[in-house]
XYZ file of C-alpha atoms in Angstrom:
630
model
C -63.482 -42.146 14.355
C -62.637 -40.398 11.083
C -61.933 -42.200 7.849
C -58.241 -42.550 6.999
C -57.230 -41.705 3.446
C -54.292 -43.650 2.029
C -51.750 -41.593 0.150
C -49.332 -43.787 -1.843
C -45.755 -43.172 -0.661
C -46.681 -39.713 0.567
C -46.725 -38.375 -2.990
C -48.843 -35.370 -2.122
C -46.136 -33.519 -0.181
C -45.364 -29.777 -0.156
C -43.610 -29.848 -3.544
C -46.697 -31.481 -5.060
C -48.832 -28.566 -3.861
C -46.186 -26.022 -4.898
C -46.185 -27.444 -8.421
C -49.960 -27.070 -8.579
C -49.786 -23.489 -7.327
C -46.937 -22.324 -9.597
C -48.251 -24.058 -12.712
C -45.527 -26.651 -13.201
C -46.661 -29.940 -14.700
C -44.810 -32.135 -12.178
C -43.129 -31.910 -8.806
C -39.824 -32.932 -10.441
C -39.532 -29.358 -11.736
C -38.248 -28.312 -8.319
C -35.479 -30.940 -8.562
C -34.095 -29.218 -11.655
C -34.520 -25.786 -10.043
C -32.487 -26.883 -7.015
C -29.808 -28.510 -9.191
C -29.496 -25.370 -11.312
C -29.313 -23.201 -8.193
C -26.287 -25.231 -7.067
C -24.387 -25.760 -10.361
C -25.598 -22.839 -12.581
C -25.714 -24.662 -15.938
C -28.941 -23.271 -17.487
C -28.140 -19.532 -17.516
C -25.275 -19.830 -20.043
C -26.785 -22.582 -22.224
C -27.873 -21.735 -25.791
C -29.165 -25.197 -26.784
C -30.690 -27.947 -24.610
C -32.052 -31.461 -25.145
C -34.321 -33.086 -22.523
C -34.583 -36.875 -22.819
C -37.633 -38.605 -21.328
C -39.182 -35.157 -20.916
C -42.895 -36.032 -20.393
C -45.003 -34.424 -19.000
C -42.727 -31.380 -19.561
C -41.904 -29.999 -16.120
C -38.157 -29.802 -16.829
C -38.873 -28.129 -20.192
C -40.867 -25.428 -18.392
C -37.943 -24.751 -16.041
C -35.461 -24.671 -18.947
C -37.561 -22.184 -20.951
C -37.794 -19.980 -17.845
C -34.110 -19.875 -16.868
C -32.429 -20.063 -20.309
C -32.033 -17.046 -22.647
C -35.039 -16.155 -24.800
C -33.454 -17.101 -28.141
C -32.293 -20.529 -26.929
C -33.136 -23.797 -28.674
C -34.952 -26.301 -26.413
C -35.919 -29.816 -27.593
C -37.848 -32.415 -25.588
C -37.982 -36.145 -26.473
C -40.283 -38.820 -25.005
C -42.353 -41.849 -25.998
C -45.478 -40.058 -24.775
C -46.642 -36.932 -26.639
C -45.874 -33.696 -24.781
C -48.300 -30.794 -24.705
C -47.011 -27.712 -26.437
C -44.812 -25.322 -24.432
C -43.755 -21.854 -25.694
C -40.297 -21.807 -27.373
C -39.967 -25.606 -27.019
C -39.774 -28.290 -29.748
C -41.351 -31.619 -28.666
C -40.477 -34.945 -30.363
C -42.231 -38.276 -29.810
C -39.413 -40.804 -30.241
C -37.620 -43.641 -28.451
C -34.153 -42.538 -27.334
C -32.733 -46.045 -27.869
C -33.441 -46.026 -31.638
C -31.611 -44.549 -34.600
C -34.770 -42.735 -35.705
C -34.584 -40.512 -32.616
C -30.967 -39.609 -33.426
C -31.909 -38.615 -36.986
C -34.838 -36.489 -35.762
C -32.569 -34.641 -33.333
C -29.954 -34.091 -36.045
C -32.657 -32.659 -38.299
C -33.790 -30.175 -35.650
C -30.280 -29.166 -34.533
C -28.744 -29.124 -38.041
C -25.150 -27.936 -37.403
C -25.682 -26.940 -33.759
C -24.123 -28.595 -30.754
C -26.090 -28.535 -27.506
C -24.695 -27.206 -24.223
C -26.862 -29.234 -21.816
C -28.448 -32.705 -22.028
C -30.989 -33.674 -19.338
C -32.228 -37.178 -18.557
C -34.976 -37.827 -15.992
C -36.063 -41.152 -17.436
C -37.019 -44.239 -15.473
C -38.468 -47.609 -16.604
C -41.828 -48.963 -15.581
C -41.288 -50.273 -12.067
C -42.418 -53.849 -11.438
C -42.118 -56.415 -8.700
C -38.453 -57.303 -9.341
C -36.249 -54.491 -8.016
C -32.988 -55.923 -9.451
C -34.471 -56.006 -12.958
C -35.823 -52.465 -12.607
C -32.417 -51.122 -11.442
C -30.637 -52.746 -14.401
C -33.243 -51.342 -16.830
C -32.747 -47.859 -15.431
C -28.914 -48.179 -15.712
C -29.332 -49.383 -19.304
C -31.584 -46.386 -20.069
C -28.989 -44.024 -18.555
C -26.262 -45.609 -20.705
C -28.354 -45.035 -23.863
C -28.950 -41.417 -22.815
C -25.173 -40.961 -22.402
C -24.592 -42.396 -25.872
C -27.066 -39.913 -27.347
C -25.491 -37.062 -25.365
C -21.984 -37.873 -26.651
C -23.242 -37.422 -30.230
C -24.734 -33.946 -29.734
C -22.882 -32.380 -26.766
C -20.444 -29.539 -27.433
C -16.993 -29.533 -25.887
C -17.299 -28.413 -22.268
C -21.027 -29.265 -22.146
C -23.047 -30.587 -19.185
C -24.943 -33.877 -18.786
C -27.479 -34.258 -15.945
C -29.014 -37.688 -15.389
C -30.949 -39.660 -12.812
C -29.425 -42.908 -11.499
C -30.776 -45.566 -9.142
C -28.505 -46.717 -6.335
C -27.620 -50.295 -7.183
C -24.636 -52.486 -7.983
C -24.417 -50.866 -11.445
C -23.942 -47.389 -9.992
C -20.130 -47.567 -9.673
C -19.559 -48.800 -13.273
C -21.764 -45.957 -14.525
C -19.820 -43.443 -12.456
C -16.515 -44.734 -13.873
C -17.851 -44.397 -17.441
C -18.952 -40.806 -16.733
C -15.456 -39.962 -15.499
C -13.932 -41.087 -18.810
C -15.961 -38.510 -20.782
C -16.199 -35.533 -18.396
C -13.711 -33.505 -16.373
C -15.874 -33.203 -13.264
C -18.503 -35.703 -12.053
C -20.575 -35.042 -8.922
C -23.477 -36.969 -7.393
C -26.121 -35.166 -5.338
C -29.667 -35.609 -4.080
C -31.867 -32.471 -4.193
C -34.250 -31.619 -1.388
C -37.279 -32.123 -3.643
C -36.386 -35.813 -4.032
C -38.051 -38.027 -1.448
C -35.803 -39.636 1.145
C -37.287 -43.102 0.620
C -36.567 -42.908 -3.119
C -33.462 -44.690 -4.435
C -32.807 -42.030 -7.065
C -29.778 -39.736 -7.078
C -28.717 -37.202 -9.695
C -25.260 -37.139 -11.316
C -24.020 -33.830 -12.790
C -21.228 -34.305 -15.354
C -19.481 -31.051 -16.345
C -16.749 -30.325 -18.901
C -17.346 -32.734 -21.781
C -13.985 -33.796 -23.247
C -15.329 -34.488 -26.784
C -12.898 -37.285 -27.738
C -12.224 -37.864 -31.434
C -12.956 -41.572 -31.230
C -15.151 -43.474 -28.745
C -15.075 -47.223 -28.185
C -18.531 -48.826 -28.532
C -17.792 -51.043 -25.529
C -18.527 -48.073 -23.268
C -22.190 -48.184 -24.348
C -22.560 -51.971 -24.360
C -24.473 -53.044 -21.203
C -22.986 -56.541 -21.315
C -19.473 -55.135 -21.212
C -20.141 -52.092 -19.012
C -22.028 -53.948 -16.277
C -20.005 -57.134 -16.438
C -19.451 -58.680 -13.042
C -15.817 -59.127 -12.082
C -15.132 -62.057 -9.811
C -12.792 -61.196 -6.973
C -10.934 -64.223 -5.702
C -10.862 -64.210 -1.926
C -7.694 -65.333 -0.245
C -7.953 -68.686 1.389
C -7.178 -69.104 5.055
C -4.266 -71.383 4.256
C -2.592 -68.561 2.286
C -2.776 -66.266 5.288
C -1.157 -68.773 7.641
C 2.534 -69.499 6.886
C 3.211 -73.165 6.203
C 6.750 -73.272 7.589
C 7.943 -71.722 10.785
C 10.860 -69.340 10.166
C 14.216 -70.207 11.557
C 15.103 -68.527 14.832
C 17.490 -65.624 14.427
C 20.884 -66.070 15.978
C 24.491 -65.603 15.006
C 25.452 -65.195 11.387
C 26.385 -68.391 9.622
C 30.164 -68.756 9.262
C 30.918 -65.887 11.639
C 33.465 -67.351 14.058
C 34.366 -64.080 15.789
C 31.995 -61.851 17.708
C 34.265 -58.780 17.672
C 34.386 -56.925 14.325
C 36.783 -54.126 13.506
C 36.363 -51.921 10.417
C 38.305 -49.029 8.961
C 37.079 -45.441 8.792
C 37.293 -45.550 4.992
C 34.903 -48.518 4.922
C 32.521 -46.597 7.181
C 32.575 -43.622 4.808
C 31.963 -45.854 1.766
C 29.127 -47.846 3.366
C 25.754 -47.573 1.614
C 23.780 -48.022 4.837
C 25.735 -46.511 7.761
C 23.151 -47.585 10.361
C 23.525 -51.277 9.488
C 27.288 -50.791 9.386
C 27.319 -49.449 12.962
C 25.082 -52.283 14.151
C 27.650 -54.838 12.947
C 30.842 -52.993 13.960
C 32.513 -53.078 17.361
C 35.399 -50.718 16.590
C 36.416 -48.303 13.845
C 40.124 -47.778 13.166
C 41.599 -44.744 11.416
C 43.567 -46.107 8.462
C 44.045 -42.651 6.918
C 45.971 -40.016 8.937
C 44.215 -37.248 6.998
C 40.842 -38.354 8.367
C 42.171 -38.510 11.898
C 43.728 -35.035 11.690
C 40.625 -33.443 10.177
C 39.020 -30.644 12.193
C 35.698 -32.541 12.333
C 37.421 -35.522 14.005
C 37.279 -34.506 17.645
C 38.508 -36.446 20.677
C 34.941 -37.483 21.443
C 34.576 -39.035 17.982
C 37.821 -40.959 18.422
C 36.654 -42.317 21.791
C 33.274 -43.317 20.343
C 34.955 -45.211 17.512
C 36.864 -47.416 19.970
C 33.713 -49.163 21.232
C 30.519 -48.891 19.156
C 28.371 -51.304 21.156
C 28.265 -49.147 24.290
C 27.161 -46.004 22.471
C 23.746 -44.467 22.939
C 21.493 -42.666 20.480
C 23.249 -39.315 20.949
C 26.712 -40.757 20.281
C 25.515 -42.727 17.235
C 23.982 -39.559 15.794
C 27.324 -37.819 16.415
C 29.130 -40.482 14.360
C 26.608 -40.174 11.526
C 27.049 -36.390 11.418
C 30.834 -36.819 11.455
C 30.550 -39.227 8.516
C 28.447 -36.698 6.536
C 31.005 -33.908 7.088
C 33.923 -36.085 5.993
C 32.073 -37.259 2.889
C 31.425 -33.650 1.864
C 35.082 -32.783 2.527
C 36.365 -35.714 0.452
C 33.938 -34.976 -2.381
C 35.144 -31.366 -2.541
C 38.767 -32.492 -2.415
C 38.279 -34.965 -5.251
C 36.588 -32.266 -7.295
C 39.487 -29.850 -6.745
C 42.032 -32.532 -7.591
C 40.192 -33.375 -10.781
C 40.105 -29.687 -11.701
C 43.827 -29.278 -10.992
C 44.575 -32.399 -13.019
C 42.647 -31.000 -15.966
C 44.598 -27.743 -15.749
C 47.907 -29.625 -15.645
C 46.904 -31.668 -18.668
C 45.987 -28.486 -20.560
C 49.344 -26.891 -19.674
C 51.249 -29.984 -20.804
C 49.309 -30.099 -24.060
C 50.008 -26.419 -24.653
C 53.716 -26.880 -23.915
C 53.951 -29.890 -26.223
C 52.176 -27.935 -28.941
C 54.617 -25.033 -28.610
C 57.591 -27.409 -28.696
C 56.220 -29.122 -31.787
C 55.780 -25.782 -33.544
C 59.303 -24.750 -32.536
C 60.765 -27.956 -33.987
C 58.858 -27.415 -37.211
C 60.128 -23.837 -37.536
C 63.696 -24.920 -36.814
C 63.384 -27.763 -39.325
C 62.164 -25.300 -41.952
C 65.049 -22.946 -40.993
C 62.577 -20.200 -40.098
C 64.086 -19.687 -36.610
C 67.450 -20.116 -35.021
C 67.742 -22.891 -32.446
C 66.438 -21.533 -29.147
C 65.221 -18.212 -30.658
C 61.722 -17.670 -31.987
C 61.314 -14.791 -34.442
C 57.564 -15.319 -34.412
C 57.377 -14.167 -30.805
C 55.822 -10.710 -31.103
C 55.375 -9.920 -27.432
C 56.999 -7.040 -25.597
C 59.356 -9.511 -23.920
C 61.357 -9.833 -27.117
C 65.140 -9.804 -26.958
C 65.412 -6.576 -28.930
C 62.646 -4.626 -27.160
C 63.859 -1.335 -25.666
C 60.803 -1.192 -23.386
C 62.356 -3.905 -21.212
C 65.470 -1.830 -20.411
C 64.876 0.202 -17.264
C 68.357 1.487 -16.269
C 71.629 2.548 -17.842
C 73.510 -0.368 -16.256
C 71.097 -2.769 -17.899
C 71.842 -1.093 -21.230
C 75.587 -1.586 -20.681
C 75.116 -5.248 -19.937
C 72.991 -5.627 -23.062
C 75.699 -4.009 -25.184
C 78.226 -6.549 -23.865
C 75.975 -9.361 -25.070
C 75.068 -12.781 -23.740
C 77.419 -15.224 -25.476
C 76.003 -18.384 -23.929
C 73.529 -18.850 -26.721
C 76.217 -18.396 -29.369
C 78.491 -20.866 -27.578
C 75.678 -23.371 -27.470
C 75.090 -22.961 -31.192
C 78.809 -23.367 -31.992
C 79.328 -26.444 -29.811
C 76.516 -28.348 -31.448
C 72.812 -28.499 -32.073
C 72.253 -31.249 -29.506
C 72.540 -28.913 -26.551
C 70.305 -27.032 -24.142
C 70.380 -23.309 -23.493
C 69.298 -21.773 -20.162
C 68.429 -18.081 -20.087
C 69.577 -15.867 -17.237
C 66.017 -14.616 -16.852
C 64.898 -15.721 -13.425
C 61.242 -14.763 -13.838
C 60.346 -17.838 -15.844
C 61.102 -21.454 -15.021
C 60.555 -22.697 -18.556
C 63.414 -24.377 -20.390
C 64.211 -23.468 -24.004
C 64.527 -26.740 -25.826
C 66.878 -26.739 -28.797
C 66.323 -30.350 -29.694
C 65.158 -33.574 -28.111
C 67.249 -34.852 -25.193
C 68.218 -38.308 -24.119
C 67.785 -39.616 -20.604
C 71.560 -39.620 -20.059
C 71.747 -35.813 -20.285
C 69.397 -35.152 -17.368
C 72.187 -35.096 -14.756
C 74.146 -32.553 -16.756
C 71.061 -30.357 -17.103
C 70.454 -30.418 -13.355
C 74.073 -29.411 -12.649
C 73.839 -26.491 -15.073
C 70.659 -25.315 -13.394
C 72.346 -25.367 -9.992
C 75.336 -23.373 -11.297
C 73.098 -20.752 -12.846
C 71.087 -20.480 -9.623
C 74.343 -19.597 -7.806
C 75.209 -16.995 -10.446
C 71.846 -15.254 -9.913
C 72.821 -14.199 -6.385
C 76.110 -12.556 -7.477
C 75.328 -11.095 -10.889
C 72.763 -8.547 -11.835
C 70.418 -9.552 -14.572
C 68.592 -7.700 -17.287
C 64.890 -8.365 -16.797
C 62.760 -9.139 -19.775
C 59.320 -8.893 -18.219
C 56.585 -10.919 -19.804
C 53.382 -9.107 -19.127
C 49.772 -9.751 -19.936
C 48.129 -8.419 -23.063
C 46.042 -5.881 -21.172
C 49.228 -4.352 -19.600
C 51.159 -4.020 -22.864
C 50.374 -0.372 -23.434
C 52.504 1.255 -20.736
C 54.696 4.312 -20.664
C 57.959 3.989 -22.576
C 61.376 4.017 -20.917
C 63.623 7.041 -20.651
C 65.799 5.828 -23.547
C 63.089 6.467 -26.115
C 63.297 10.139 -27.207
C 60.394 11.862 -28.888
C 61.087 13.816 -32.084
C 58.987 16.845 -31.137
C 58.568 18.809 -27.935
C 55.562 18.861 -25.672
C 54.361 22.297 -26.834
C 54.699 21.364 -30.507
C 52.818 18.133 -29.886
C 50.084 19.998 -27.988
C 49.721 22.568 -30.806
C 49.552 19.839 -33.439
C 46.842 17.946 -31.531
C 44.874 21.171 -30.999
C 44.987 22.026 -34.686
C 43.917 18.500 -35.597
C 40.994 18.740 -33.194
C 39.729 22.087 -34.511
C 40.246 21.011 -38.122
C 37.479 18.451 -37.746
C 34.338 19.246 -39.653
C 31.560 19.852 -37.169
C 28.107 18.768 -38.081
C 25.829 21.742 -38.356
C 22.106 21.404 -38.512
C 20.624 23.512 -41.260
C 18.118 25.969 -39.906
C 14.754 26.080 -41.572
C 14.542 29.259 -43.650
C 11.506 31.526 -43.528
C 9.870 31.701 -46.928
C 8.517 34.880 -48.433
C 5.011 35.423 -49.778
C 5.868 34.098 -53.269
C 7.406 30.940 -51.838
C 4.358 30.302 -49.636
C 1.997 30.757 -52.570
C 4.101 28.425 -54.718
C 4.211 25.828 -51.913
C 0.433 26.017 -51.607
C 0.075 25.169 -55.302
C 2.536 22.252 -54.999
C 0.738 20.856 -51.956
C -2.775 21.136 -53.425
C -2.183 19.914 -56.997
C 0.054 17.116 -58.232
C -0.210 18.359 -61.825
C 1.069 21.823 -60.910
C 3.951 20.291 -58.953
C 4.855 18.122 -61.952
C 4.640 21.088 -64.328
C 6.897 23.162 -62.071
C 9.545 20.429 -62.040
C 9.363 20.007 -65.824
C 9.502 23.757 -66.401
C 12.698 24.130 -64.360
C 14.697 22.313 -67.086
C 15.311 24.533 -70.157
C 18.224 25.509 -72.357
C 18.678 28.901 -70.740
C 19.032 27.505 -67.238
C 22.819 26.942 -67.435
C 25.396 28.646 -69.577
C 28.719 27.087 -70.519
C 30.519 30.356 -71.141
C 29.801 32.079 -67.844
C 33.491 32.331 -67.038
C 34.169 34.303 -70.239
C 31.737 37.176 -69.531
C 31.719 39.773 -66.752
C 29.800 39.224 -63.576
C 27.503 42.231 -64.124
C 26.431 40.699 -67.420
C 25.677 37.354 -65.779
C 23.629 39.070 -63.062
C 21.653 40.969 -65.657
C 21.028 37.819 -67.686
C 19.653 35.998 -64.674
C 16.652 38.310 -64.676
C 15.696 37.243 -68.200
C 16.748 33.570 -68.092
C 14.447 32.547 -65.267
C 10.853 31.880 -66.169
C 8.250 33.786 -64.171
C 6.796 31.909 -61.230
C 3.206 30.792 -62.005
C 1.727 32.550 -58.994
C -1.116 35.068 -59.166
C -0.821 38.520 -57.673
C -3.879 37.949 -55.478
C -2.294 34.922 -53.755
C 0.906 36.867 -53.077
C -1.063 39.793 -51.647
C -3.051 37.408 -49.449
C 0.086 35.933 -47.889
C 1.602 39.414 -47.484
C -1.512 40.476 -45.593
C -1.130 37.451 -43.337
C 2.496 38.356 -42.687
C 1.500 41.953 -41.863
C -1.085 40.672 -39.400
C 1.493 38.421 -37.773
C 4.143 41.155 -37.644
C 1.635 43.636 -36.174
C 1.285 41.527 -33.090
C 3.606 42.650 -30.291
C 6.203 40.278 -29.076
C 5.697 38.487 -25.810
C 8.065 40.711 -23.860
C 6.333 43.942 -24.982
C 2.864 42.527 -24.298
C 3.899 41.485 -20.796
C 5.364 44.955 -20.088
C 2.135 46.665 -21.189
C 0.077 44.316 -19.047
C 2.259 45.031 -15.996
C 1.938 48.783 -16.522
C -1.826 48.533 -16.890
C -2.051 46.454 -13.724
C -0.022 49.004 -11.745
C -2.318 51.844 -12.918
C -5.395 49.875 -11.936
C -4.003 49.060 -8.503
C -3.100 52.731 -7.872
C -6.543 53.838 -8.996
C -8.224 51.464 -6.554
C -5.957 52.629 -3.725
C -6.697 56.310 -4.403
C -10.385 55.584 -4.650
C -10.350 54.032 -1.204
C -8.496 57.015 0.248
C -10.952 59.475 -1.330
C -13.964 57.673 -0.007
C -12.501 57.620 3.479
C -12.043 61.478 3.314
C -15.337 62.089 1.537
C -13.708 63.176 -1.720
C -13.583 61.757 -5.233
C -11.029 60.489 -7.758
C -9.778 62.808 -10.484
C -7.774 61.402 -13.359
C -5.835 63.991 -15.295
C -4.147 62.295 -18.192
C -2.113 59.439 -16.802
C -1.983 60.813 -13.250
C -4.456 59.757 -10.596
C -4.985 61.832 -7.431
C -7.700 62.637 -4.863
C -9.103 65.989 -3.625
C -10.902 66.996 -0.420
C -14.574 68.048 -0.665
C -13.889 71.852 -0.548
C -11.400 71.694 -3.414
C -13.873 69.631 -5.370
C -16.599 72.269 -4.968
C -14.239 75.067 -6.028
C -13.073 73.127 -9.003
C -16.658 72.428 -10.005
C -17.487 76.140 -9.822
C -14.558 76.980 -12.066
C -15.527 74.345 -14.581
C -19.118 75.614 -15.000
C -20.095 76.834 -18.440
C -23.121 78.976 -19.292
C -24.873 78.819 -22.627
C -26.638 82.042 -23.700
C -29.207 81.749 -26.411
């Protein structure tokens, strides 16, 4: 029988051999590789701190997956063998000295990732070891909060114990996203799990109680409910009839049903619903079936009860809309009354100041004025106007305390001369009745009060224009053509001297300034031009103007350019020549094809193209022979 070798906790598994083959210092390197494969936090990191980093397996993975120019720092109590592009510190992460050493290495940098794979020395007491590991994780979080950049990542190892939930709650206060996972490289029998905290919030102020183990891992006593609290002490009274209710038959009104807060409870208590409002009973939603259902509620089923509830909803919507319309109409009536009172008050003030006659407002500038000719439509109306309406004058003569009614039937408003007493109301009503009878027998002159947008209408036939239609048309035409039309000045073409002068102005500021200064001289304008003949003024212009400071070579150069431009044919001529040339070429190719088919050749005589048969060609060649005799 072979000898059995004892392997402690199956430590030499496949990841142990893989670490030996790939050159990693510990099998935990594959834990970080698997975590990074899932969360992708090493590829974008520029600075990283590994706490409890010995023997350096996680540092090897970080230097492999992070960019080349990244800053990587490892901290542990045990010295770490040198790794390329890695700074190793031998410090205790729970001391202030470690924080100062990290600040010295980082200077003004903030790290993107903080790793923690630390664990205490495991002893016989598992509870003590779990608390020590939670305390170590809390210290690592405190160190990470000092150096992590906003949005950074914190990866730590946690043992599953009673302190796991408090730690998870603390992580959630500092990071946006907290996830717990167990990589495949971690043994199943191990109590370790890894927590990945992403999106560091970077608060401005942190309470120290978060990092105090006594406060963070404080046990909260949950008081369990006693059995006596679960069992009621007193038996409830049996449900029966309502106290003080002497009648078992209850009748309610339809209005009460509509106003009820809980219609279901209302129907459970009611036996009959009476219609106290005829409007509700005559509503289109109140059908015969609804009326029959309201007579006996207790015998109704679920369908009928739902019918009553729907009927209630329709009536409530109808009443709400009606109340809204009534409120709107009331507001309009109030506005009209206020406007009428305001007009009456203004009228009294004008009468008191003797600005208007009683019952007549001079300030009324509308087209419905008494003296407006636009309101007269017919000749009979003009005759009636010339007779005059003496009722107003009679009212003014009889006394100021009187009321005048106009014969205008289009408006129902009353013209108030002064305030009336209550005793005069009967007399006013009688006068209105008499005038209503007169309307049927007498023709009236209508003074139409129109809206502002209809004021500009055609005048009546009584208004005669002073000029005829043709004269008016001619006057409007002459006014139209007398308007000054805007003309856009066309750009003038400059000559060679102007182009040369413009070139000097554009290329030299000094020359431009000298030209402007030289244009002002005493011979530029003459005060006595009107006293001399025109031929003398024209002759003097040749000698008054100073010569333009332009060389002859520049002028000749621009003239040559103009000649070159003018020598070019215009587009129309060039196109005609091209068409003619194309036609000649096409004819030549056609004749060439014909000649080849007959065995002849093409002869071009001047501008004409024609073909000859072979015999004619031979004869022509014989005639064209020339002999040279030496």
